[in-house]
Coordinates of C-alpha atoms and ligand atoms in Angstrom, one line a residue:
X1 CA -14.1 -15.5 -5.9
X2 CA -14.6 -12.1 -6.7
X3 CA -17.5 -9.8 -5.6
X4 CA -18.0 -6.6 -7.5
X5 CA -20.4 -3.8 -6.2
X6 CA -20.8 -0.9 -8.6
X7 CA -21.9 2.9 -6.7
X8 CA -25.1 3.6 -8.5
X9 CA -27.3 6.5 -7.6
X10 CA -30.2 4.3 -8.1
X11 CA -29.5 1.7 -5.4
X12 CA -28.0 3.6 -2.4
X13 CA -26.1 0.4 -0.6
X14 CA -24.6 -0.3 -4.3
X15 CA -25.4 -2.5 -7.3
X16 CA -23.8 -6.1 -7.3
X17 CA -22.4 -7.3 -10.6
X18 CA -21.2 -10.3 -11.9
X19 CA -17.6 -10.5 -11.8
X20 CA -17.4 -12.9 -14.6
X21 CA -19.2 -10.6 -17.2
X22 CA -18.3 -7.3 -18.9
X23 CA -19.4 -4.4 -16.8
X24 CA -17.3 -1.5 -17.9
X25 CA -17.7 0.5 -21.2
X26 CA -14.5 -0.1 -23.7
X27 CA -14.6 3.7 -23.7
X28 CA -14.1 4.2 -19.9
X29 CA -10.9 6.5 -19.3
X30 CA -10.1 4.3 -17.0
X31 CA -9.6 1.6 -19.2
X32 CA -8.1 4.0 -22.2
X33 CA -5.9 6.1 -20.3
X34 CA -5.3 4.5 -16.6
X35 CA -7.7 8.0 -15.8
X36 CA -8.9 7.0 -12.1
X37 CA -7.8 6.6 -8.6
X38 CA -8.3 3.2 -6.1
X39 CA -7.6 2.2 -2.6
X40 CA -6.7 -1.3 -1.7
X41 CA -7.4 -2.0 1.9
X42 CA -7.4 -5.4 4.2
X43 CA -10.8 -6.7 5.8
X44 CA -10.3 -8.9 8.4
X45 CA -13.5 -11.4 9.6
X46 CA -15.5 -9.0 7.1
X47 CA -14.3 -5.7 9.0
X48 CA -12.4 -3.5 6.6
X49 CA -9.4 -2.0 8.4
X50 CA -8.4 1.6 8.5
X51 CA -11.5 2.6 6.5
X52 CA -11.6 6.2 7.3
X53 CA -7.8 6.3 6.4
X54 CA -8.7 4.5 3.2
X55 CA -11.7 6.9 2.1
X56 CA -9.5 10.0 3.2
X57 CA -6.8 9.2 0.9
X58 CA -9.1 8.3 -1.9
X59 CA -10.6 11.6 -1.4
X60 CA -7.7 13.6 -1.7
X61 CA -6.2 11.4 -4.9
X62 CA -9.7 12.4 -6.8
X63 CA -9.4 15.9 -5.5
X64 CA -5.5 16.2 -6.6
X65 CA -6.9 15.1 -10.4
X66 CA -10.1 17.1 -10.5
X67 CA -12.1 14.1 -10.1
X68 CA -15.5 14.4 -8.8
X69 CA -16.1 10.9 -7.0
X70 CA -19.1 9.6 -4.9
X71 CA -19.3 10.5 -1.6
X72 CA -17.9 8.6 1.7
X73 CA -21.5 7.4 2.8
X74 CA -22.2 5.7 -0.5
X75 CA -18.6 4.3 -0.4
X76 CA -19.5 2.6 2.9
X77 CA -22.9 1.4 2.0
X78 CA -21.2 -0.5 -1.1
X79 CA -18.4 -1.6 0.9
X80 CA -20.9 -2.9 3.7
X81 CA -22.8 -4.7 0.7
X82 CA -19.7 -6.1 -1.0
X83 CA -18.3 -8.0 2.0
X84 CA -21.6 -9.3 2.9
X85 CA -21.7 -11.1 -0.3
X86 CA -18.1 -12.3 -0.2
X87 CA -19.2 -13.6 3.1
X88 CA -22.1 -15.4 2.1
X89 CA -20.6 -16.8 -1.4
X90 CA -16.9 -17.5 -0.4
X91 CA -15.9 -20.9 0.0
X92 CA -14.0 -21.9 3.0
X93 CA -10.3 -21.0 2.4
X94 CA -8.3 -24.1 1.8
X95 CA -6.3 -25.3 4.9
X96 CA -2.9 -24.5 3.9
X97 CA -4.3 -21.0 2.7
X98 CA -6.3 -20.5 5.9
X99 CA -3.4 -21.3 8.0
X100 CA -0.9 -19.2 6.2
X101 CA -3.3 -16.3 6.6
X102 CA -4.1 -17.3 10.2
X103 CA -7.4 -15.2 9.6
X104 CA -10.2 -14.8 7.4
X105 CA -8.7 -11.8 5.1
X106 CA -9.6 -10.6 2.0
X107 CA -8.7 -7.6 0.0
X108 CA -11.4 -4.5 -0.4
X109 CA -10.5 -2.3 -3.5
X110 CA -12.3 1.1 -4.1
X111 CA -11.9 2.1 -7.8
X112 CA -13.1 5.3 -9.3
X113 CA -12.4 6.4 -13.1
X114 CA -13.3 9.3 -15.0
X115 CA -15.8 7.5 -16.9
X116 CA -16.7 7.0 -20.4
X117 CA -15.6 9.4 -22.9
X118 CA -17.9 12.3 -22.9
X119 CA -20.6 11.2 -20.2
X120 CA -19.0 13.3 -17.6
X121 CA -19.8 10.7 -15.1
X122 CA -17.7 8.9 -13.0
X123 CA -17.4 4.9 -13.0
X124 CA -16.6 3.9 -9.3
X125 CA -17.2 0.1 -7.8
X126 CA -15.9 -1.9 -5.0
X127 CA -14.2 -5.4 -5.6
X128 CA -13.6 -7.8 -2.8
X129 CA -11.2 -10.8 -3.3
X130 CA -9.1 -13.2 -1.7
X131 CA -5.6 -12.1 -0.3
X132 CA -2.5 -13.7 -1.9
X133 CA -1.0 -16.2 0.1
X134 CA 2.4 -15.1 -1.2
X135 CA 2.3 -12.1 0.7
X136 CA 1.6 -14.2 4.1
X137 CA 4.8 -15.5 3.1
X138 CA 6.8 -12.4 2.3
X139 CA 5.6 -11.2 6.1
X140 CA 7.3 -14.5 7.2
X141 CA 10.2 -14.9 5.0
X142 CA 11.5 -11.7 4.3
X143 CA 12.5 -10.1 0.6
X144 CA 15.4 -9.7 -1.5
X145 CA 15.1 -5.9 -2.7
X146 CA 16.6 -4.0 -5.6
X147 CA 17.3 -0.1 -5.6
X148 CA 16.0 1.4 -8.9
X149 CA 15.9 4.9 -10.2
X150 CA 12.6 6.8 -10.6
X151 CA 14.1 9.2 -12.9
X152 CA 13.2 12.5 -11.2
X153 CA 14.6 14.6 -8.6
X154 CA 13.0 14.5 -4.9
X155 CA 11.6 18.1 -5.4
X156 CA 9.5 17.6 -8.5
X157 CA 6.1 17.1 -6.8
X158 CA 6.2 20.7 -5.5
X159 CA 7.2 21.9 -9.2
X160 CA 5.4 19.8 -11.2
X161 CA 1.6 19.0 -9.7
X162 CA 0.5 17.6 -13.1
X163 CA 2.6 14.5 -12.3
X164 CA -0.1 13.6 -9.6
X165 CA 2.7 12.2 -7.4
X166 CA 1.1 11.6 -3.8
X167 CA -1.9 10.7 -5.6
X168 CA -3.1 6.9 -5.8
X169 CA -4.0 6.9 -9.4
X170 CA -4.8 3.7 -11.7
X171 CA -1.8 4.5 -13.6
X172 CA 0.6 1.5 -12.3
X173 CA 2.2 0.0 -15.1
X174 CA 5.5 1.6 -14.5
X175 CA 5.2 0.3 -10.9
X176 CA 4.3 -3.2 -12.4
X177 CA 7.3 -3.0 -14.8
X178 CA 9.6 -2.4 -12.0
X179 CA 8.4 -5.4 -9.8
X180 CA 9.0 -7.4 -13.2
X181 CA 12.3 -6.4 -13.9
X182 CA 13.0 -7.1 -10.0
X183 CA 11.7 -10.6 -10.6
X184 CA 13.9 -11.1 -13.9
X185 CA 17.1 -10.5 -12.0
X186 CA 15.9 -12.8 -9.0
X187 CA 15.1 -10.2 -6.6
X188 CA 11.6 -10.0 -5.1
X189 CA 11.0 -6.3 -4.7
X190 CA 12.0 -2.7 -5.4
X191 CA 12.9 0.3 -3.4
X192 CA 12.6 3.4 -5.7
X193 CA 15.3 6.2 -5.6
X194 CA 15.2 9.8 -6.9
X195 CA 17.6 11.3 -9.3
X196 CA 19.2 12.8 -6.4
X197 CA 19.8 9.7 -4.6
X198 CA 16.9 10.1 -1.9
X199 CA 15.2 7.0 -1.1
X200 CA 11.2 7.2 -2.1
X201 CA 9.1 4.0 -1.5
X202 CA 8.3 0.6 -3.1
X203 CA 6.0 0.3 -6.3
X204 CA 3.2 -0.9 -3.9
X205 CA 4.7 0.0 -0.4
X206 CA 6.1 2.5 2.0
X207 CA 9.8 2.3 3.2
X208 CA 10.3 2.0 6.8
X209 CA 14.0 1.6 8.6
X210 CA 14.9 1.1 12.3
X211 CA 18.0 2.0 14.4
X212 CA 18.6 0.8 18.0
X213 CA 21.3 2.4 19.8
X214 CA 22.3 1.7 23.3
X215 CA 24.7 4.9 24.2
X216 CA 24.2 5.2 28.0
X217 CA 23.1 2.2 28.9
X218 CA 19.3 3.6 28.0
X219 CA 18.3 1.6 24.6
X220 CA 16.8 4.2 22.0
X221 CA 14.7 2.8 19.2
X222 CA 14.1 5.1 16.4
X223 CA 11.9 4.6 13.2
X224 CA 12.2 6.4 9.9
X225 CA 10.6 6.9 7.0
X226 CA 11.3 8.8 4.1
X227 CA 9.7 12.6 4.1
X228 CA 6.4 12.9 2.1
X229 CA 7.8 15.9 0.2
X230 CA 9.7 13.8 -1.9
X231 CA 5.9 13.1 -4.1
X232 CA 5.7 9.7 -2.4
X233 CA 2.0 7.9 -1.1
X234 CA 1.4 9.0 2.4
X235 CA 1.0 5.2 3.8
X236 CA -2.2 4.4 6.0
X237 CA 0.0 1.2 7.5
X238 CA 3.0 3.6 8.3
X239 CA 0.8 6.3 9.7
X240 CA -1.0 3.9 11.8
X241 CA 2.4 1.9 13.0
X242 CA 4.1 5.2 13.7
X243 CA 1.2 6.0 16.0
X244 CA 1.6 2.6 17.8
X245 CA 4.9 2.7 18.2
X246 CA 5.2 6.1 19.4
X247 CA 3.0 5.1 22.1
X248 CA 5.4 2.2 22.8
X249 CA 8.2 4.3 23.3
X250 CA 9.9 4.7 20.0
X251 CA 11.4 7.8 18.4
X252 CA 9.9 8.7 15.0
X253 CA 11.8 10.5 12.1
X254 CA 11.0 11.5 8.6
X255 CA 13.5 11.4 5.9
X256 CA 15.5 12.5 3.8
X257 CA 16.8 9.0 3.9
X258 CA 19.4 8.0 1.6
X259 CA 20.5 4.6 0.4
X260 CA 23.6 4.6 2.6
X261 CA 20.9 5.1 5.7
X262 CA 19.1 1.8 4.4
X263 CA 22.6 0.0 4.4
X264 CA 23.4 1.0 7.8
X265 CA 20.0 0.6 9.3
X266 CA 19.3 -2.5 11.8
X267 CA 16.2 -3.2 10.1
X268 CA 14.1 -2.1 7.1
X269 CA 10.7 -3.1 5.8
X270 CA 8.5 -2.6 3.1
X271 CA 4.8 -1.9 4.6
X272 CA 1.5 -1.7 2.9
X273 CA -2.0 -2.6 3.9
X274 CA -2.1 -5.9 2.2
X275 CA 1.3 -7.1 3.2
X276 CA 1.4 -5.4 6.3
X277 CA 5.5 -5.7 7.5
X278 CA 7.7 -7.3 5.5
X279 CA 11.4 -7.4 6.5
X280 CA 14.1 -6.5 3.9
X281 CA 16.8 -9.3 3.9
X282 CA 19.3 -7.9 1.4
X283 CA 19.3 -4.7 -0.5
X284 CA 21.5 -5.0 -4.0
X285 CA 22.6 -8.3 -2.2
X286 CA 23.9 -6.6 1.1
X287 CA 22.6 -8.0 4.2
X288 CA 20.8 -5.6 6.3
X289 CA 21.3 -5.7 10.0
X290 CA 21.3 -9.4 11.2
X291 CA 18.5 -12.2 10.8
X292 CA 18.1 -12.0 14.5
X293 CA 17.8 -8.5 15.0
X294 CA 15.4 -8.3 11.8
X295 CA 13.3 -11.1 13.5
X296 CA 13.3 -9.6 16.8
X297 CA 12.3 -6.1 15.5
X298 CA 9.7 -7.5 13.2
X299 CA 7.9 -9.5 15.9
X300 CA 8.0 -6.5 18.1
X301 CA 6.6 -4.0 15.4
X302 CA 4.3 -6.6 14.0
X303 CA 2.6 -6.9 17.5
X304 CA 2.1 -3.2 17.3
X305 CA 0.7 -2.9 13.8
X306 CA -1.7 -5.7 15.1
X307 CA -3.2 -3.6 17.6
X308 CA -4.3 -1.2 15.0
X309 CA -5.7 -3.7 12.7
Ligands
LIG401 N1 3.4 3.7 -1.5 C1 2.5 2.9 -2.7 C2 3.2 3.5 -4.1 C3 1.6 2.0 -2.7 O1 1.1 1.6 -4.0 C4 1.1 1.7 -1.3 C5 0.0 0.7 -1.3 O2 -0.3 0.1 -2.1 C6 1.9 2.1 0.0 C7 3.0 3.2 -0.3 C8 1.2 1.9 1.3 O3 0.3 2.5 1.4 P1 -0.8 1.9 2.5 O4 0.0 1.4 3.8 O5 -2.0 2.8 2.7 O6 -1.4 0.4 1.8

């Protein structure tokens, strides 16, 4: 079940469209060039989570690529219309899916393209659909991950703004290809590294690692994520978790992070709005920490993250 609501000047709360019928011109530059921006956010029981952070990042992504998109209040109206329509029409989740997800969760995607060639008007819509049960499984079981070279150095973002690094653009074909590559090799997911061997991010997630030390009898818990200067996407989930972890007494740090840091960590996670916190069991076949520590820290941080949802 998918609900589509187009942002349309003639419909201030958005225009519902039939998701099973064609709705975009074949000349739309989002289709022909992947020229556009998007966001994916989680809604629980009909309430979108971290909506302001997602609207802010959508605006920044659009600004980076000189794309004029509708104002935040129009997105808000369309999101409300879409979630209401989804709640009205969505059949009850099957028992298996409902228990895997524990709550009534759905994905809300905000998408804006440069519009049809020559029209100088963006195409923008909200799409609401079910959360994949596979994501809930990843949170519970954890992931086997491969390190893959992204092929450029960590200082490229500042030197080459035309590469749109740090923007959430529609051009995710490379990210999906990296995932397929990992799946063919029997892994679940990927952590990209830079040409100069720094840890970057996953194809659809931020990377997080924890170090626990107990030097003078006082346990110190430290969470680290790669620095944004490396051109990675600023993760809204990582940002929310860092704020909650700081309030709970964790120390926070921003990279540089090397592959050796990951292998030395007590725990590593891939974290994103849809997947939330998925522990990494192995990287290139090497176990990260121990299962006990991974499970304990994952439970602690998942509880903190749940407070932010
Ligand atoms: N990095 C990339 C490349 C992503 O695609 C995503 C999410 O899709 C993230 C990080 C995590 O972002 P968020 O926590 O805002 O979902």
